[in-house]
Each structure stands twice: as structure tokens, then as C-alpha cells.
Amino acid sequence: MTWDGKSKSVYIGDVPKFISLKDVKPIGSDEDHFFHYPSSIVISTGEKFEQSYQLGGYHGGGAVQDHTVEYLANGNYKGFETYLAPVKKLAAGSFGIGSMKIYADNKLIYNSGSIKDKVKVNVNLEGASKVKIEIEGSGLGILDPKFIQ
């Protein structure tokens, strides 16, 4: 057994290897323009996250943005993990601030729906040869996204 104090996790057997999305080359490019430049962001709960990204809301007016990126997995990844959260407090009655969809070999395997609170995303990618991530919204925080080997 191994204790990982940073993630507050106990591992039985092999400790997984995490690879930050910024370090994975997308299909058709040397780097992904959205996930290549992480920054630290503070979400609506006041928690601060390093190696994170904010979708939309940069250009005033909270313009909705979307981003799609594909990675060649070739069965090398056991999973994908991140947290999704609103960057700012939501107005009462808000439908949420965006969503994430994840496809393995063109089959939808995860759909967050519209995010209102901090949500952990952890999907199994065993055997997948290609992974596609679609995000859309305004003020959506993607917190420390990584592949698990």
C-alpha cells in the first residue's frame, strides 16, 4: 500500500502515473492551444488550483466558447481525471456554466451535463485508441486535467 498525501489517496498495488494534459501531444499538432498553457485559477468556493484552465469569460460579456481536442491513446491510458467547477458564483436560477463530453473511439463515455458545482470527472479509457474531449461554456474551470497510465 502507498499513501499519496497530495491527492489524499491510498494505492493498493502499482501507483498510477499521471500525465498532465499540457504534456500530451494532440492529434495533428505539436501542442493544444487551450491545454498547453495552464494557470492557477480560483473557483467559486475560493479553492485555488494550479495547472488549470478557464473556458470563456476572458473577453467580457461572458461569451460562450467551445474547444475540442483529440489524442491518440493507443491503449496507453487507463483513464482521464479532472475536476470541473464554476469559476464565479452562479446567479440564482442559473442553468450552469458549461459542460464536458469525453469520447473513446468516437463513442460518448462521459457527459457532465451543465455544471453548477464542483464535480470530479474520472473515466476509464482501458483499451481506447483515440480520446476526444469537447468542452463548452462560459466561466467553466477545468482543474488539473490528466491522463492516468
mmCIF file with all atom_site columns, N, CA, C and O in Angstrom, residues 43-71:
data_model
loop_
_atom_site.group_PDB
_atom_site.id
_atom_site.type_symbol
_atom_site.label_atom_id
_atom_site.label_alt_id
_atom_site.label_comp_id
_atom_site.label_asym_id
_atom_site.label_entity_id
_atom_site.label_seq_id
_atom_site.pdbx_PDB_ins_code
_atom_site.Cartn_x
_atom_site.Cartn_y
_atom_site.Cartn_z
_atom_site.occupancy
_atom_site.B_iso_or_equiv
_atom_site.pdbx_formal_charge
_atom_site.auth_seq_id
_atom_site.auth_comp_id
_atom_site.auth_asym_id
_atom_site.auth_atom_id
_atom_site.pdbx_PDB_model_num
ATOM 1   N N  . ILE A 1 43 ? -11.721 28.980 -7.939  1.00 0.00 ? 43 ILE A N  1
ATOM 2   C CA . ILE A 1 43 ? -13.109 28.676 -8.306  1.00 0.00 ? 43 ILE A CA 1
ATOM 3   C C  . ILE A 1 43 ? -14.072 29.338 -7.320  1.00 0.00 ? 43 ILE A C  1
ATOM 4   O O  . ILE A 1 43 ? -13.648 29.991 -6.361  1.00 0.00 ? 43 ILE A O  1
ATOM 5   N N  . SER A 1 44 ? -15.376 29.150 -7.556  1.00 0.00 ? 44 SER A N  1
ATOM 6   C CA . SER A 1 44 ? -16.401 29.857 -6.785  1.00 0.00 ? 44 SER A CA 1
ATOM 7   C C  . SER A 1 44 ? -16.366 29.541 -5.289  1.00 0.00 ? 44 SER A C  1
ATOM 8   O O  . SER A 1 44 ? -16.827 30.328 -4.481  1.00 0.00 ? 44 SER A O  1
ATOM 9   N N  . THR A 1 45 ? -15.800 28.381 -4.911  1.00 0.00 ? 45 THR A N  1
ATOM 10  C CA . THR A 1 45 ? -15.721 28.024 -3.487  1.00 0.00 ? 45 THR A CA 1
ATOM 11  C C  . THR A 1 45 ? -14.538 28.706 -2.803  1.00 0.00 ? 45 THR A C  1
ATOM 12  O O  . THR A 1 45 ? -14.360 28.582 -1.602  1.00 0.00 ? 45 THR A O  1
ATOM 13  N N  . GLY A 1 46 ? -13.689 29.399 -3.596  1.00 0.00 ? 46 GLY A N  1
ATOM 14  C CA . GLY A 1 46 ? -12.499 30.037 -3.048  1.00 0.00 ? 46 GLY A CA 1
ATOM 15  C C  . GLY A 1 46 ? -11.269 29.145 -3.110  1.00 0.00 ? 46 GLY A C  1
ATOM 16  O O  . GLY A 1 46 ? -10.166 29.588 -2.813  1.00 0.00 ? 46 GLY A O  1
ATOM 17  N N  . GLU A 1 47 ? -11.424 27.875 -3.521  1.00 0.00 ? 47 GLU A N  1
ATOM 18  C CA . GLU A 1 47 ? -10.271 26.972 -3.645  1.00 0.00 ? 47 GLU A CA 1
ATOM 19  C C  . GLU A 1 47 ? -9.424  27.406 -4.840  1.00 0.00 ? 47 GLU A C  1
ATOM 20  O O  . GLU A 1 47 ? -9.957  27.807 -5.870  1.00 0.00 ? 47 GLU A O  1
ATOM 21  N N  . LYS A 1 48 ? -8.100  27.256 -4.680  1.00 0.00 ? 48 LYS A N  1
ATOM 22  C CA . LYS A 1 48 ? -7.178  27.615 -5.757  1.00 0.00 ? 48 LYS A CA 1
ATOM 23  C C  . LYS A 1 48 ? -6.573  26.343 -6.341  1.00 0.00 ? 48 LYS A C  1
ATOM 24  O O  . LYS A 1 48 ? -6.202  25.436 -5.608  1.00 0.00 ? 48 LYS A O  1
ATOM 25  N N  . PHE A 1 49 ? -6.503  26.283 -7.648  1.00 0.00 ? 49 PHE A N  1
ATOM 26  C CA . PHE A 1 49 ? -5.938  25.131 -8.341  1.00 0.00 ? 49 PHE A CA 1
ATOM 27  C C  . PHE A 1 49 ? -4.840  25.580 -9.294  1.00 0.00 ? 49 PHE A C  1
ATOM 28  O O  . PHE A 1 49 ? -4.998  26.565 -10.012 1.00 0.00 ? 49 PHE A O  1
ATOM 29  N N  . GLU A 1 50 ? -3.733  24.849 -9.279  1.00 0.00 ? 50 GLU A N  1
ATOM 30  C CA . GLU A 1 50 ? -2.650  25.080 -10.238 1.00 0.00 ? 50 GLU A CA 1
ATOM 31  C C  . GLU A 1 50 ? -2.921  24.204 -11.471 1.00 0.00 ? 50 GLU A C  1
ATOM 32  O O  . GLU A 1 50 ? -3.788  23.350 -11.448 1.00 0.00 ? 50 GLU A O  1
ATOM 33  N N  . GLN A 1 51 ? -2.173  24.386 -12.525 1.00 0.00 ? 51 GLN A N  1
ATOM 34  C CA . GLN A 1 51 ? -2.281  23.543 -13.734 1.00 0.00 ? 51 GLN A CA 1
ATOM 35  C C  . GLN A 1 51 ? -3.729  23.455 -14.214 1.00 0.00 ? 51 GLN A C  1
ATOM 36  O O  . GLN A 1 51 ? -4.234  22.378 -14.501 1.00 0.00 ? 51 GLN A O  1
ATOM 37  N N  . SER A 1 52 ? -4.406  24.600 -14.278 1.00 0.00 ? 52 SER A N  1
ATOM 38  C CA . SER A 1 52 ? -5.826  24.599 -14.598 1.00 0.00 ? 52 SER A CA 1
ATOM 39  C C  . SER A 1 52 ? -6.147  25.586 -15.711 1.00 0.00 ? 52 SER A C  1
ATOM 40  O O  . SER A 1 52 ? -5.286  26.363 -16.136 1.00 0.00 ? 52 SER A O  1
ATOM 41  N N  . TYR A 1 53 ? -7.407  25.547 -16.159 1.00 0.00 ? 53 TYR A N  1
ATOM 42  C CA . TYR A 1 53 ? -7.806  26.284 -17.349 1.00 0.00 ? 53 TYR A CA 1
ATOM 43  C C  . TYR A 1 53 ? -9.198  26.859 -17.133 1.00 0.00 ? 53 TYR A C  1
ATOM 44  O O  . TYR A 1 53 ? -10.024 26.267 -16.448 1.00 0.00 ? 53 TYR A O  1
ATOM 45  N N  . GLN A 1 54 ? -9.456  28.011 -17.764 1.00 0.00 ? 54 GLN A N  1
ATOM 46  C CA . GLN A 1 54 ? -10.781 28.615 -17.710 1.00 0.00 ? 54 GLN A CA 1
ATOM 47  C C  . GLN A 1 54 ? -11.304 28.771 -19.124 1.00 0.00 ? 54 GLN A C  1
ATOM 48  O O  . GLN A 1 54 ? -10.629 29.351 -19.977 1.00 0.00 ? 54 GLN A O  1
ATOM 49  N N  . LEU A 1 55 ? -12.509 28.255 -19.351 1.00 0.00 ? 55 LEU A N  1
ATOM 50  C CA . LEU A 1 55 ? -13.138 28.361 -20.664 1.00 0.00 ? 55 LEU A CA 1
ATOM 51  C C  . LEU A 1 55 ? -14.138 29.495 -20.654 1.00 0.00 ? 55 LEU A C  1
ATOM 52  O O  . LEU A 1 55 ? -15.017 29.543 -19.800 1.00 0.00 ? 55 LEU A O  1
ATOM 53  N N  . GLY A 1 56 ? -13.991 30.420 -21.592 1.00 0.00 ? 56 GLY A N  1
ATOM 54  C CA . GLY A 1 56 ? -14.936 31.528 -21.699 1.00 0.00 ? 56 GLY A CA 1
ATOM 55  C C  . GLY A 1 56 ? -14.752 32.546 -20.596 1.00 0.00 ? 56 GLY A C  1
ATOM 56  O O  . GLY A 1 56 ? -14.041 32.335 -19.625 1.00 0.00 ? 56 GLY A O  1
ATOM 57  N N  . GLY A 1 57 ? -15.396 33.684 -20.771 1.00 0.00 ? 57 GLY A N  1
ATOM 58  C CA . GLY A 1 57 ? -15.362 34.705 -19.741 1.00 0.00 ? 57 GLY A CA 1
ATOM 59  C C  . GLY A 1 57 ? -14.138 35.600 -19.770 1.00 0.00 ? 57 GLY A C  1
ATOM 60  O O  . GLY A 1 57 ? -14.030 36.512 -18.989 1.00 0.00 ? 57 GLY A O  1
ATOM 61  N N  . TYR A 1 58 ? -13.189 35.354 -20.682 1.00 0.00 ? 58 TYR A N  1
ATOM 62  C CA . TYR A 1 58 ? -11.987 36.193 -20.757 1.00 0.00 ? 58 TYR A CA 1
ATOM 63  C C  . TYR A 1 58 ? -12.284 37.543 -21.404 1.00 0.00 ? 58 TYR A C  1
ATOM 64  O O  . TYR A 1 58 ? -11.673 38.535 -21.105 1.00 0.00 ? 58 TYR A O  1
ATOM 65  N N  . HIS A 1 59 ? -13.211 37.554 -22.344 1.00 0.00 ? 59 HIS A N  1
ATOM 66  C CA . HIS A 1 59 ? -13.363 38.718 -23.226 1.00 0.00 ? 59 HIS A CA 1
ATOM 67  C C  . HIS A 1 59 ? -14.515 39.621 -22.815 1.00 0.00 ? 59 HIS A C  1
ATOM 68  O O  . HIS A 1 59 ? -15.069 40.326 -23.632 1.00 0.00 ? 59 HIS A O  1
ATOM 69  N N  . GLY A 1 60 ? -14.893 39.555 -21.545 1.00 0.00 ? 60 GLY A N  1
ATOM 70  C CA . GLY A 1 60 ? -16.010 40.384 -21.097 1.00 0.00 ? 60 GLY A CA 1
ATOM 71  C C  . GLY A 1 60 ? -17.311 39.856 -21.671 1.00 0.00 ? 60 GLY A C  1
ATOM 72  O O  . GLY A 1 60 ? -17.322 39.185 -22.692 1.00 0.00 ? 60 GLY A O  1
ATOM 73  N N  . GLY A 1 61 ? -18.388 40.116 -20.993 1.00 0.00 ? 61 GLY A N  1
ATOM 74  C CA . GLY A 1 61 ? -19.680 39.682 -21.509 1.00 0.00 ? 61 GLY A CA 1
ATOM 75  C C  . GLY A 1 61 ? -19.914 38.191 -21.395 1.00 0.00 ? 61 GLY A C  1
ATOM 76  O O  . GLY A 1 61 ? -20.966 37.696 -21.799 1.00 0.00 ? 61 GLY A O  1
ATOM 77  N N  . GLY A 1 62 ? -18.941 37.446 -20.876 1.00 0.00 ? 62 GLY A N  1
ATOM 78  C CA . GLY A 1 62 ? -19.134 36.016 -20.645 1.00 0.00 ? 62 GLY A CA 1
ATOM 79  C C  . GLY A 1 62 ? -19.450 35.230 -21.902 1.00 0.00 ? 62 GLY A C  1
ATOM 80  O O  . GLY A 1 62 ? -20.300 34.356 -21.903 1.00 0.00 ? 62 GLY A O  1
ATOM 81  N N  . ALA A 1 63 ? -18.778 35.544 -22.996 1.00 0.00 ? 63 ALA A N  1
ATOM 82  C CA . ALA A 1 63 ? -19.046 34.860 -24.255 1.00 0.00 ? 63 ALA A CA 1
ATOM 83  C C  . ALA A 1 63 ? -18.849 33.358 -24.104 1.00 0.00 ? 63 ALA A C  1
ATOM 84  O O  . ALA A 1 63 ? -17.876 32.907 -23.505 1.00 0.00 ? 63 ALA A O  1
ATOM 85  N N  . VAL A 1 64 ? -19.784 32.593 -24.646 1.00 0.00 ? 64 VAL A N  1
ATOM 86  C CA . VAL A 1 64 ? -19.659 31.141 -24.625 1.00 0.00 ? 64 VAL A CA 1
ATOM 87  C C  . VAL A 1 64 ? -18.585 30.747 -25.628 1.00 0.00 ? 64 VAL A C  1
ATOM 88  O O  . VAL A 1 64 ? -18.524 31.261 -26.737 1.00 0.00 ? 64 VAL A O  1
ATOM 89  N N  . GLN A 1 65 ? -17.717 29.847 -25.185 1.00 0.00 ? 65 GLN A N  1
ATOM 90  C CA . GLN A 1 65 ? -16.673 29.345 -26.069 1.00 0.00 ? 65 GLN A CA 1
ATOM 91  C C  . GLN A 1 65 ? -16.760 27.832 -26.076 1.00 0.00 ? 65 GLN A C  1
ATOM 92  O O  . GLN A 1 65 ? -17.339 27.232 -25.171 1.00 0.00 ? 65 GLN A O  1
ATOM 93  N N  . ASP A 1 66 ? -16.161 27.236 -27.100 1.00 0.00 ? 66 ASP A N  1
ATOM 94  C CA . ASP A 1 66 ? -16.056 25.786 -27.067 1.00 0.00 ? 66 ASP A CA 1
ATOM 95  C C  . ASP A 1 66 ? -14.682 25.386 -27.576 1.00 0.00 ? 66 ASP A C  1
ATOM 96  O O  . ASP A 1 66 ? -13.984 26.163 -28.225 1.00 0.00 ? 66 ASP A O  1
ATOM 97  N N  . HIS A 1 67 ? -14.303 24.158 -27.225 1.00 0.00 ? 67 HIS A N  1
ATOM 98  C CA . HIS A 1 67 ? -12.995 23.659 -27.608 1.00 0.00 ? 67 HIS A CA 1
ATOM 99  C C  . HIS A 1 67 ? -13.081 22.143 -27.719 1.00 0.00 ? 67 HIS A C  1
ATOM 100 O O  . HIS A 1 67 ? -13.651 21.485 -26.855 1.00 0.00 ? 67 HIS A O  1
ATOM 101 N N  . THR A 1 68 ? -12.511 21.623 -28.793 1.00 0.00 ? 68 THR A N  1
ATOM 102 C CA . THR A 1 68 ? -12.455 20.174 -28.990 1.00 0.00 ? 68 THR A CA 1
ATOM 103 C C  . THR A 1 68 ? -11.014 19.795 -29.286 1.00 0.00 ? 68 THR A C  1
ATOM 104 O O  . THR A 1 68 ? -10.331 20.478 -30.051 1.00 0.00 ? 68 THR A O  1
ATOM 105 N N  . VAL A 1 69 ? -10.562 18.715 -28.666 1.00 0.00 ? 69 VAL A N  1
ATOM 106 C CA . VAL A 1 69 ? -9.205  18.240 -28.911 1.00 0.00 ? 69 VAL A CA 1
ATOM 107 C C  . VAL A 1 69 ? -9.217  16.713 -28.884 1.00 0.00 ? 69 VAL A C  1
ATOM 108 O O  . VAL A 1 69 ? -9.988  16.101 -28.145 1.00 0.00 ? 69 VAL A O  1
ATOM 109 N N  . GLU A 1 70 ? -8.390  16.112 -29.749 1.00 0.00 ? 70 GLU A N  1
ATOM 110 C CA . GLU A 1 70 ? -8.298  14.652 -29.819 1.00 0.00 ? 70 GLU A CA 1
ATOM 111 C C  . GLU A 1 70 ? -6.876  14.205 -29.540 1.00 0.00 ? 70 GLU A C  1
ATOM 112 O O  . GLU A 1 70 ? -5.917  14.857 -29.941 1.00 0.00 ? 70 GLU A O  1
ATOM 113 N N  . TYR A 1 71 ? -6.770  13.073 -28.858 1.00 0.00 ? 71 TYR A N  1
ATOM 114 C CA . TYR A 1 71 ? -5.473  12.494 -28.522 1.00 0.00 ? 71 TYR A CA 1
ATOM 115 C C  . TYR A 1 71 ? -5.438  11.044 -28.978 1.00 0.00 ? 71 TYR A C  1
ATOM 116 O O  . TYR A 1 71 ? -6.434  10.323 -28.880 1.00 0.00 ? 71 TYR A O  1
#
